[in-house]
Structures are given as C-alpha cells and as structure tokens.
Coordinates of C-alpha atoms and ligand atoms in Angstrom, one line a residue:
M673 CA 0.0 0.0 0.0
K674 CA 1.4 3.4 -1.0
Y675 CA 0.6 6.7 0.6
I676 CA -0.1 10.0 -1.2
S677 CA -0.6 13.6 -0.1
T678 CA -3.9 15.4 -0.1
R679 CA -2.0 18.2 -1.8
G680 CA -0.6 15.9 -4.5
N681 CA 3.0 16.9 -4.4
I682 CA 4.9 14.0 -3.0
Q683 CA 6.2 10.8 -4.5
P684 CA 4.1 7.9 -3.1
V685 CA 5.7 6.4 0.1
G686 CA 5.1 3.1 1.9
F687 CA 3.4 2.7 5.3
K688 CA 6.6 2.8 7.4
E689 CA 7.7 6.0 5.7
A690 CA 4.3 7.6 6.0
V691 CA 4.3 6.9 9.8
M692 CA 7.8 8.6 10.2
M693 CA 6.8 11.5 7.9
G694 CA 3.7 12.5 10.0
L695 CA 2.7 15.6 8.0
A696 CA 3.4 15.2 4.3
T697 CA 6.4 17.2 3.1
D698 CA 4.3 19.3 0.7
G699 CA 2.2 20.5 3.7
G700 CA -0.7 18.1 3.0
L701 CA -1.9 15.0 5.0
L702 CA -1.0 11.5 4.0
L703 CA -3.7 9.0 2.8
P704 CA -3.6 5.5 1.4
E705 CA -3.6 5.5 -2.4
R706 CA -6.8 3.5 -2.3
I707 CA -9.1 2.4 0.6
P708 CA -9.4 -1.5 0.5
A709 CA -13.0 -2.7 0.1
I710 CA -14.3 -5.4 2.5
D711 CA -16.9 -7.7 0.9
A712 CA -19.8 -9.2 2.8
A713 CA -18.1 -12.6 3.2
T714 CA -15.0 -11.1 4.7
L715 CA -17.1 -9.0 7.0
S716 CA -19.0 -11.9 8.3
S717 CA -15.8 -13.9 8.8
W718 CA -14.5 -11.1 11.0
R719 CA -17.6 -11.0 13.2
Q720 CA -16.4 -13.2 16.0
L721 CA -12.8 -12.1 16.1
P722 CA -11.4 -10.8 19.4
Y723 CA -10.3 -7.1 19.3
R724 CA -6.5 -7.8 18.8
E725 CA -7.1 -10.2 16.0
L726 CA -9.6 -7.9 14.3
A727 CA -7.1 -5.0 14.6
F728 CA -4.5 -7.2 12.9
R729 CA -6.8 -8.0 10.0
I730 CA -7.6 -4.4 9.4
I731 CA -4.2 -2.8 10.0
S732 CA -2.3 -5.3 7.9
L733 CA -4.4 -4.2 4.9
F734 CA -2.8 -0.8 5.2
A735 CA 0.6 -1.7 6.6
D736 CA 1.9 -4.3 4.2
D737 CA 5.6 -3.4 4.5
I738 CA 5.8 -4.8 8.1
P739 CA 6.2 -8.6 8.4
A740 CA 3.0 -10.1 9.7
N741 CA 4.5 -11.6 12.8
D742 CA 6.1 -8.3 13.8
L743 CA 2.8 -6.4 13.2
K744 CA 0.9 -8.9 15.3
R745 CA 3.3 -8.5 18.2
L746 CA 3.1 -4.7 18.0
I747 CA -0.7 -4.8 18.1
D748 CA -0.9 -7.4 20.8
S749 CA 1.4 -5.5 23.1
S750 CA -0.4 -2.2 22.4
Y751 CA -3.6 -3.5 24.0
D752 CA -2.0 -5.4 26.9
S753 CA -2.1 -2.1 28.8
F754 CA -5.9 -1.9 28.6
D755 CA -7.9 -2.9 31.7
H756 CA -10.8 -4.6 29.9
K757 CA -10.5 -7.9 28.1
E758 CA -12.6 -6.7 25.2
I759 CA -10.4 -3.5 24.9
T760 CA -13.4 -1.4 23.7
P761 CA -16.5 -3.0 25.2
V762 CA -20.0 -1.9 24.1
V763 CA -22.7 -1.4 26.8
K764 CA -26.3 -0.6 26.4
E765 CA -28.1 2.0 28.7
N766 CA -31.6 3.2 28.1
G767 CA -31.7 2.0 24.5
V768 CA -28.4 3.8 23.7
Y769 CA -25.3 1.8 22.8
I770 CA -22.1 3.2 24.3
A771 CA -18.7 2.0 22.9
E772 CA -16.3 2.6 25.9
L773 CA -13.0 3.7 24.4
F774 CA -11.5 4.7 27.7
H775 CA -10.1 1.5 29.1
G776 CA -6.5 2.5 28.3
P777 CA -3.8 3.7 30.8
T778 CA -4.8 7.4 30.6
L779 CA -8.6 6.9 30.5
A780 CA -9.2 8.6 27.1
F781 CA -9.7 7.1 23.7
K782 CA -6.4 8.6 22.5
D783 CA -4.7 5.6 24.2
V784 CA -6.2 3.3 21.5
A785 CA -4.0 5.0 18.9
L786 CA -1.1 6.2 20.9
Q787 CA -0.2 2.9 22.5
F788 CA 0.1 1.5 19.0
L789 CA 2.0 4.5 17.6
G790 CA 4.5 4.4 20.5
N791 CA 5.3 0.7 19.8
L792 CA 5.4 1.4 16.1
F793 CA 7.9 4.3 16.5
E794 CA 10.1 2.1 18.7
Y795 CA 10.1 -0.7 16.2
L796 CA 10.8 1.5 13.2
L797 CA 13.6 3.4 15.0
K798 CA 15.3 0.2 16.1
E799 CA 15.1 -1.0 12.5
S800 CA 16.7 2.1 11.0
G801 CA 19.1 2.7 13.9
Q802 CA 17.7 6.2 14.4
K803 CA 16.6 8.2 17.5
M804 CA 13.7 10.5 17.9
N805 CA 12.8 13.4 20.2
I806 CA 9.1 13.9 20.3
V807 CA 8.1 17.4 21.2
G808 CA 4.5 18.4 21.7
A809 CA 2.1 20.8 23.5
T810 CA -1.0 19.7 25.3
S811 CA -3.9 21.2 27.1
G812 CA -4.6 17.9 28.7
D813 CA -5.5 14.5 27.2
T814 CA -3.0 14.2 24.3
G815 CA 0.0 14.8 26.5
S816 CA -0.6 12.0 29.0
A817 CA -1.7 9.5 26.3
A818 CA 1.5 10.3 24.3
I819 CA 3.7 10.0 27.4
Y820 CA 2.2 6.6 28.2
G821 CA 2.6 5.6 24.6
V822 CA 6.4 6.0 24.7
R823 CA 7.5 5.8 28.4
G824 CA 10.6 3.7 28.8
K825 CA 11.0 3.1 25.1
E826 CA 14.4 2.8 23.5
N827 CA 15.7 5.6 21.2
I828 CA 12.8 7.9 22.0
N829 CA 12.7 11.0 24.3
I830 CA 9.5 12.9 24.8
F831 CA 9.1 16.5 25.8
I832 CA 5.6 17.7 26.6
L833 CA 4.8 21.3 27.3
H834 CA 1.7 22.1 29.3
P835 CA 0.5 25.4 30.7
H836 CA 1.5 25.5 34.4
G837 CA -1.5 25.3 36.6
K838 CA -4.0 25.5 33.7
T839 CA -4.7 21.8 33.1
S840 CA -7.0 19.9 35.5
P841 CA -5.0 18.7 38.5
I842 CA -5.6 15.0 37.5
Q843 CA -4.4 15.7 33.9
A844 CA -1.2 17.3 35.2
R845 CA -0.5 14.5 37.6
Q846 CA -1.1 11.8 34.9
M847 CA 1.8 13.4 33.1
T848 CA 4.2 14.4 35.9
T849 CA 4.0 11.2 37.9
V850 CA 5.6 9.3 35.0
L851 CA 9.3 9.1 36.1
D852 CA 10.9 7.2 33.2
A853 CA 14.2 8.8 32.2
N854 CA 13.0 9.4 28.6
V855 CA 10.0 11.5 29.7
H856 CA 10.3 15.2 30.2
N857 CA 7.4 17.4 31.4
I858 CA 7.8 21.1 31.0
A859 CA 5.2 23.3 32.8
V860 CA 5.3 26.6 31.0
K861 CA 4.4 29.8 32.9
G862 CA 1.8 30.8 30.3
T863 CA -1.1 29.6 28.3
F864 CA -1.7 26.6 26.0
D865 CA -1.2 29.0 23.1
D866 CA 2.2 29.9 24.4
C867 CA 3.1 26.2 24.6
Q868 CA 1.9 25.6 21.1
N869 CA 3.6 28.6 19.7
I870 CA 7.0 27.5 21.2
V871 CA 6.5 24.0 19.8
K872 CA 5.7 25.4 16.3
E873 CA 8.8 27.6 16.4
L874 CA 11.0 24.7 17.3
F875 CA 9.6 22.7 14.4
N876 CA 10.0 25.6 12.0
D877 CA 13.7 25.9 13.0
L878 CA 14.8 23.3 10.4
T879 CA 18.4 23.2 11.7
F880 CA 17.2 22.4 15.2
K881 CA 14.5 20.0 13.9
E882 CA 17.1 18.0 11.9
K883 CA 19.8 18.1 14.5
Y884 CA 17.6 16.7 17.2
A885 CA 15.3 14.5 14.9
L886 CA 12.1 16.1 16.3
G887 CA 9.0 14.0 15.9
A888 CA 5.4 14.8 16.4
V889 CA 2.5 12.7 17.8
N890 CA -0.5 14.9 17.0
S891 CA -3.5 13.4 15.3
I892 CA -2.4 14.1 11.8
N893 CA -0.3 10.9 11.9
W894 CA -1.9 8.3 9.7
A895 CA -1.2 5.4 12.1
R896 CA -3.4 7.1 14.7
V897 CA -6.4 7.3 12.3
L898 CA -5.8 3.7 11.2
A899 CA -5.8 2.3 14.8
Q900 CA -9.1 4.0 15.4
V901 CA -10.8 2.4 12.4
V902 CA -10.8 -0.9 14.3
Y903 CA -13.3 0.0 17.0
Y904 CA -15.9 1.1 14.5
F905 CA -15.9 -2.5 13.2
Y906 CA -15.7 -4.0 16.6
A907 CA -18.7 -2.0 17.9
W908 CA -20.7 -2.5 14.7
F909 CA -20.4 -6.3 15.1
R910 CA -21.5 -6.1 18.7
V911 CA -24.5 -3.9 18.0
S912 CA -25.6 -5.6 14.7
D913 CA -25.7 -8.9 16.6
E914 CA -28.7 -7.5 18.5
V915 CA -30.5 -5.2 16.0
D916 CA -31.4 -5.1 12.3
S917 CA -32.0 -1.3 12.0
P918 CA -29.5 1.0 10.4
I919 CA -26.6 1.9 12.7
T920 CA -25.4 5.5 13.2
F921 CA -22.3 6.4 15.1
S922 CA -22.3 9.5 17.3
V923 CA -18.8 11.0 17.6
P924 CA -17.8 13.8 20.0
T925 CA -15.5 15.8 17.6
G926 CA -12.6 18.2 17.9
N927 CA -9.9 17.6 15.4
F928 CA -12.0 15.4 13.1
G929 CA -9.5 12.5 13.7
D930 CA -11.9 10.1 15.4
I931 CA -14.8 10.7 13.0
F932 CA -12.5 10.5 10.0
A933 CA -11.6 6.9 11.1
G934 CA -15.4 6.2 11.0
F935 CA -15.5 7.6 7.5
V936 CA -12.7 5.3 6.4
A937 CA -14.5 2.3 8.0
K938 CA -17.7 3.3 6.1
R939 CA -15.7 3.6 2.8
M940 CA -14.2 0.2 3.4
G941 CA -17.8 -1.1 3.3
L942 CA -18.8 -1.3 6.9
P943 CA -22.6 -0.7 6.8
I944 CA -22.7 2.5 8.8
D945 CA -25.9 4.5 8.1
K946 CA -24.7 8.0 9.2
L947 CA -21.8 9.5 11.0
L948 CA -23.3 11.9 13.5
L949 CA -20.7 14.7 14.2
A950 CA -21.3 16.1 17.7
T951 CA -19.7 19.4 18.7
N952 CA -19.8 21.5 21.8
E953 CA -20.2 25.3 21.5
N954 CA -17.1 25.3 19.2
N955 CA -19.4 24.4 16.3
I956 CA -17.7 25.2 13.1
L957 CA -18.1 21.6 11.8
T958 CA -21.8 21.6 12.6
R959 CA -22.3 24.9 10.8
F960 CA -20.5 23.3 7.8
I961 CA -22.7 20.2 7.7
N962 CA -26.0 21.8 8.4
E963 CA -25.6 25.2 6.7
G964 CA -22.7 24.8 4.3
D965 CA -20.9 27.6 6.3
Y966 CA -17.3 26.8 7.1
S967 CA -15.8 30.0 8.7
I968 CA -13.6 30.3 11.8
G969 CA -14.9 31.8 15.0
S970 CA -13.0 32.2 18.2
V971 CA -12.5 29.3 20.6
V972 CA -14.7 29.3 23.7
Q973 CA -13.9 27.3 26.8
T974 CA -16.3 24.5 27.7
V975 CA -16.7 21.6 30.1
S976 CA -15.5 19.3 27.2
P977 CA -12.1 21.0 26.7
S978 CA -10.7 18.3 24.3
M979 CA -13.2 19.5 21.8
D980 CA -12.4 23.3 22.2
I981 CA -11.0 23.5 18.7
Q982 CA -12.0 25.7 15.7
V983 CA -9.8 24.5 12.8
A984 CA -9.9 20.7 12.7
S985 CA -6.6 19.4 11.2
N986 CA -8.0 16.1 9.9
F987 CA -10.8 17.8 8.0
E988 CA -8.5 18.2 5.0
R989 CA -8.5 14.4 4.7
Y990 CA -12.2 14.3 4.2
L991 CA -12.1 17.2 1.8
Y992 CA -9.8 15.2 -0.5
Y993 CA -12.6 12.6 -0.9
L994 CA -15.3 15.2 -1.1
F995 CA -13.4 16.7 -4.0
D996 CA -13.2 13.3 -5.8
E997 CA -9.6 12.8 -4.9
N998 CA -8.5 15.9 -6.7
P999 CA -5.5 17.5 -4.9
A1000 CA -5.7 20.7 -7.1
R1001 CA -9.1 21.4 -5.5
V1002 CA -7.7 20.8 -2.0
R1003 CA -4.7 23.2 -2.6
D1004 CA -7.1 25.8 -4.1
I1005 CA -9.6 25.8 -1.2
F1006 CA -6.8 26.1 1.4
T1007 CA -5.1 29.0 -0.5
R1008 CA -8.4 30.8 -0.5
F1009 CA -9.1 29.8 3.2
A1010 CA -5.8 31.3 4.2
A1011 CA -6.8 34.6 2.6
T1012 CA -10.5 34.8 3.6
G1013 CA -11.0 32.5 6.7
R1014 CA -13.8 30.7 5.0
M1015 CA -14.5 27.8 2.5
D1016 CA -17.3 27.6 0.0
F1017 CA -19.0 24.5 -1.3
T1018 CA -21.3 23.7 -4.2
D1019 CA -24.9 22.4 -3.6
E1020 CA -23.9 19.1 -5.0
E1021 CA -21.0 18.8 -2.6
M1022 CA -23.2 19.7 0.3
R1023 CA -25.7 16.9 -0.7
T1024 CA -22.8 14.5 -0.7
V1025 CA -21.7 15.7 2.8
R1026 CA -25.3 15.2 4.1
R1027 CA -25.5 11.7 2.7
E1028 CA -22.6 10.7 5.0
F1029 CA -22.9 13.0 8.0
A1030 CA -25.5 14.6 10.3
S1031 CA -24.5 17.0 13.0
R1032 CA -25.7 18.6 16.2
S1033 CA -24.0 21.2 18.4
V1034 CA -24.6 20.8 22.1
N1035 CA -24.3 23.7 24.6
E1036 CA -23.0 23.7 28.1
Q1037 CA -26.4 23.4 29.8
E1038 CA -27.5 20.6 27.6
T1039 CA -24.2 18.7 28.3
L1040 CA -24.7 19.0 32.1
D1041 CA -28.4 18.2 31.9
T1042 CA -27.6 15.0 29.8
I1043 CA -25.0 13.9 32.4
A1044 CA -27.6 14.4 35.2
A1045 CA -30.5 12.8 33.4
F1046 CA -28.6 9.8 32.2
H1047 CA -27.2 9.2 35.6
Q1048 CA -30.6 9.5 37.2
E1049 CA -32.3 7.2 34.7
T1050 CA -29.6 4.5 34.4
G1051 CA -26.9 5.1 37.2
Y1052 CA -24.3 5.3 34.4
L1053 CA -21.9 8.3 34.4
L1054 CA -21.0 10.0 31.2
D1055 CA -18.0 12.2 30.9
P1056 CA -18.8 15.6 29.4
H1057 CA -17.4 14.8 25.9
T1058 CA -19.4 11.6 25.8
A1059 CA -22.4 13.5 27.0
V1060 CA -22.2 15.8 24.0
G1061 CA -22.4 12.7 21.7
V1062 CA -25.2 11.1 23.7
K1063 CA -27.3 14.3 23.6
A1064 CA -26.7 14.6 19.8
A1065 CA -27.8 11.0 19.3
L1066 CA -31.0 11.5 21.4
A1067 CA -31.8 14.6 19.4
C1068 CA -31.0 13.4 15.9
V1069 CA -31.3 9.6 15.7
T1070 CA -35.0 9.1 15.4
D1071 CA -35.2 5.9 13.4
G1072 CA -32.4 3.4 13.6
T1073 CA -29.9 2.6 16.3
A1074 CA -27.3 5.0 17.8
V1075 CA -23.8 3.9 19.0
C1076 CA -22.2 6.7 21.0
L1077 CA -18.4 6.7 21.3
A1078 CA -17.4 7.2 24.9
T1079 CA -14.1 9.1 24.5
A1080 CA -13.2 9.6 28.2
H1081 CA -13.8 8.1 31.6
P1082 CA -16.0 10.3 33.8
A1083 CA -13.3 10.4 36.6
K1084 CA -11.0 12.3 34.2
F1085 CA -13.5 15.2 34.2
G1086 CA -14.8 14.9 37.8
E1087 CA -15.5 18.5 38.3
A1088 CA -18.0 18.7 35.5
V1089 CA -19.6 15.4 36.5
E1090 CA -19.9 16.6 40.1
K1091 CA -21.4 19.9 38.9
A1092 CA -24.1 17.9 36.9
T1093 CA -24.9 15.1 39.4
G1094 CA -23.9 16.6 42.8
T1095 CA -21.3 13.8 43.5
A1096 CA -17.8 13.3 42.2
P1097 CA -17.3 10.1 40.2
P1098 CA -15.3 7.4 42.0
F1099 CA -11.6 7.1 41.0
P1100 CA -10.8 4.0 39.0
A1101 CA -7.9 1.8 40.2
C1102 CA -5.3 3.3 37.9
L1103 CA -5.8 6.8 39.4
A1104 CA -5.8 5.6 43.0
G1105 CA -3.2 7.3 45.1
I1106 CA -2.1 9.5 42.2
E1107 CA -2.2 12.6 44.5
Q1108 CA 0.5 11.1 46.7
L1109 CA 2.9 9.8 44.0
P1110 CA 6.2 11.6 43.4
T1111 CA 6.4 13.8 40.4
R1112 CA 9.1 15.2 38.1
C1113 CA 8.5 18.4 36.1
E1114 CA 10.5 21.4 34.9
I1115 CA 8.8 24.7 35.5
M1116 CA 10.0 27.2 32.9
E1117 CA 9.2 30.7 31.6
A1118 CA 7.4 30.9 28.2
N1119 CA 10.8 31.5 26.6
R1120 CA 11.7 29.6 23.5
T1121 CA 15.5 29.9 23.9
A1122 CA 15.5 28.5 27.4
I1123 CA 13.2 25.6 26.4
E1124 CA 15.3 24.9 23.3
K1125 CA 18.4 24.7 25.5
F1126 CA 16.7 22.3 28.0
I1127 CA 15.7 20.0 25.1
A1128 CA 19.2 20.1 23.6
E1129 CA 20.7 19.1 27.0
K1130 CA 18.3 16.2 27.6
A1131 CA 18.1 14.9 24.0
R1132 CA 20.1 11.8 23.4
Ligands
PLP1034 C1 -9.3 14.3 21.7 C2 -10.6 14.1 22.3 C3 -11.8 14.3 21.5 C4 -11.9 14.8 20.1 O1 -11.4 13.8 19.2 P1 -10.9 14.3 17.7 O2 -10.3 13.1 17.1 O3 -9.9 15.4 17.9 O4 -12.1 14.7 17.0 C5 -13.1 14.0 22.1 N1 -13.1 13.6 23.4 C6 -12.0 13.4 24.2 C7 -12.1 13.0 25.6 C8 -10.7 13.6 23.6 O5 -9.6 13.5 24.4

C-alpha cells in the first residue's frame, strides 16, 4: 500500500515512511492511495474475532511493509495495557449503545491509537538505527496519552509542554508522575497557546529540527487514524448482533480524527448509516454540515475541553474525498481559506456531505443536563465529551440505532460530572493514590530559547 498527499506533491511512500513523515512534506496530509474494500463474506468472517485479531486483519491491509508476525506482536502488546479484556466493550443503557473507548492507561480514547503509535515508533527506529525526540504541546489529554505511549521506550525521548496550573490537576498528575528517564514534562508559565507557539517555532527551525530529529504525535499521523478504524468494526459487530435497523455512530468531535476513522470504515464497506458529528459550542463543523458555512470563529472554553477547537486538522483528509480525490481542488480551497478564513462548497458537494454525515451542536447546559438525566435514569456516568455525543444522538437519531463513542472516563473530568450530578465520580484503580505519587516536572518561563536549551541538553 502506497501513501499519497492530499496536496498531491509528494512521490508515493510506503506505510513505514508515512508513519515517520507525519505531516506530508508538501504541507498536506497522508492518505492511502486506495481504501481497501471489504466484501460481505470477509465482513461476516470477522464478526467473532477478538479485538486484537480484528485489529491485525484491518491494520495489515494498510501496513503491508511490516512482516505479519512483527505487526501482530506490536498490536498485541499495544492492547495489553488496557484494563478490559474486550479493549473497547460496548454497553447498552436506556436504549443507547455506548462504545467505551476509555479503558487504556490514561482513560481517554487517545490511548487506542497512541499505545500503538509508541510501539510502532520504537520498532521503526530500532530497524533504522535512528533516534527521535518527540516534542508536543498539550492542554490535557493528548500529553498523557503520548507519554504513556512512549515511556521507557528505546531511542525515544518525549518533551511535553503544558500550561503551568492550567490543566486539570488530574491531567497534570497523569503526566508528571511518569518518572521514566525518557519522559520530560515542561510546565510553562503561560497559556496553552504559548506552549503551542513555542513548539511550532521549534519545528519551524529546520536546523534544530534536523539536528535533534524532532518527531510529532499529533492526530495528523496516519497510524493514529488507522488504529481508530478498528473500534468502529468492533462496535458495529456487537450492535448488529442485536439489532437489524441502520446503525449511526455519534462521535464527539474536535480535530476530526476520530470521525474520519469512521469515514474510512464506512468507505471500506462497513454498513454504517450515518456518522453523527457532535460538537460543543465550538461548532464550526456543525455549521459546515447543516448550513454549508465553514468559517472560523474564536475558541470558547467549555466543560468538554478536548473539543475546544476551531480548525480541525484532519478535515483536510475528508475534503480530499469530497473533491473526488482531486488534490488541485484541495490546494485551491486552502489557499483561499488562508486569505479569507472561509470555505465555499457547491450544492452538490453539500448533498454528498449530508449523505454521509449529520450534525448537532450541544451547549453547556444541555451537556450538564444530559449527564444528570442519564445518571438519574440509568446510574451510568457520562464524561462531558461523551455526553455531547449522547445528547446529539438522542436529538437526531429518530429511526435506527445509535452507537455513542465514549471518549473519556468520567473520573477524568470529575468537576463537570460533580457539577451535573452533585457527586464526584469514583476514582478507577489506575488513578488511586495519584495525588501522593512523586512527580518530576521542569517549571519554565514561556521562553523559546530556554526551552530549546533544555531539550538540547536532555536529547540523546
Ligand atoms: C481528543 C478528544 C476528543 C476529540 O477527538 P478528535 O479526534 O480530535 O475529533 C473527544 N473527546 C476526548 C475525551 C478527547 O480526548
């Protein structure tokens, strides 16, 4: 399988090279040259497979330059760190199916992809004899999932910048209690934007980037999308065992990575009726789907902070397919978007969009009310991101069956859950005692030169 760029200006590369490249060198995003089609016979032969085996069948279609035994081992060990034997179990509450994606070590769905990506990086670096220094900024979830993905791994250092005192206390502790020698937390005296700007400047300094082999783990890496395709199949099998009606997935969306994985699954032939794109008050993607209006607003803070995003980086991947795989159209729309801050679509394109997607924006009060009502009726606690998806499903899926992706464990966002229900969610075992554990973290000014010097000293 070869990989091409949405902007059309790179020579096709294999899977391994695509993983190491991250962002395509022409500024686009990498995509497989063609999406493999799964016929009905293959689909039914996959129905009973355990999660790891299913993951191997799907991932090997896209990663054919890794020997099968090696790939199997990488996948198996990626999911050993999950605390549920089904990896992503599906539960049913009040007629709503919930695919729990939060059984990984940091209690958010990002573990599903980042456990795999960490193992993949280690494997590829060992093979090529190279080293990598991962540098990233986080407002919470991505940082801890990335750290848990690569802690203790050979040939990799990770440097994660977070705004000092501005993440939730649990989120900060999930990062700073990891004491492996290759993990470096930097608490920046500033905002998330300060952190992100410093990281961008480091990557833009090509001499520094080359010298220290900087690597990224943000959601534009194809391997992350790929690992997420698996749970759409897994959940679809569980639910279609029980119902005959069309199945819609409701996906709490920020960067469009998770829902794009659903789009890939649908395009492979998984019979998904609609993908329901659920947003919080940062609703640019809902305006796009429902009104054809894609124009940036300013980011507002909500109780579902991992979705407080305006420009979704993976959206470009979808546009490539919407434009019939024509990279010239992708280049053109991004050039005009850079100048005007908006994108325009034809009526026919919007009809195509609405055949695949529905969308609902869910405000703060609705989110808290959904957590409260769901808890009262079923005893089941939703985290605020999942609640956005559940509310969207209750409002929009009138005929057919909804599967809501549960993207985080409620204990990770205990404050919002307590605000909604009056009681804080109990801590799961993996967080027990986290407040007493020793931590290691460098507190630094929001000063690029100082941070660059720190990274240079620690980088192997
Ligand atoms: C990252 C994240 C999201 C958004 O996922 P995208 O792939 O960025 O759309 C939703 N919920 C939680 C809990 C997250 O951590």
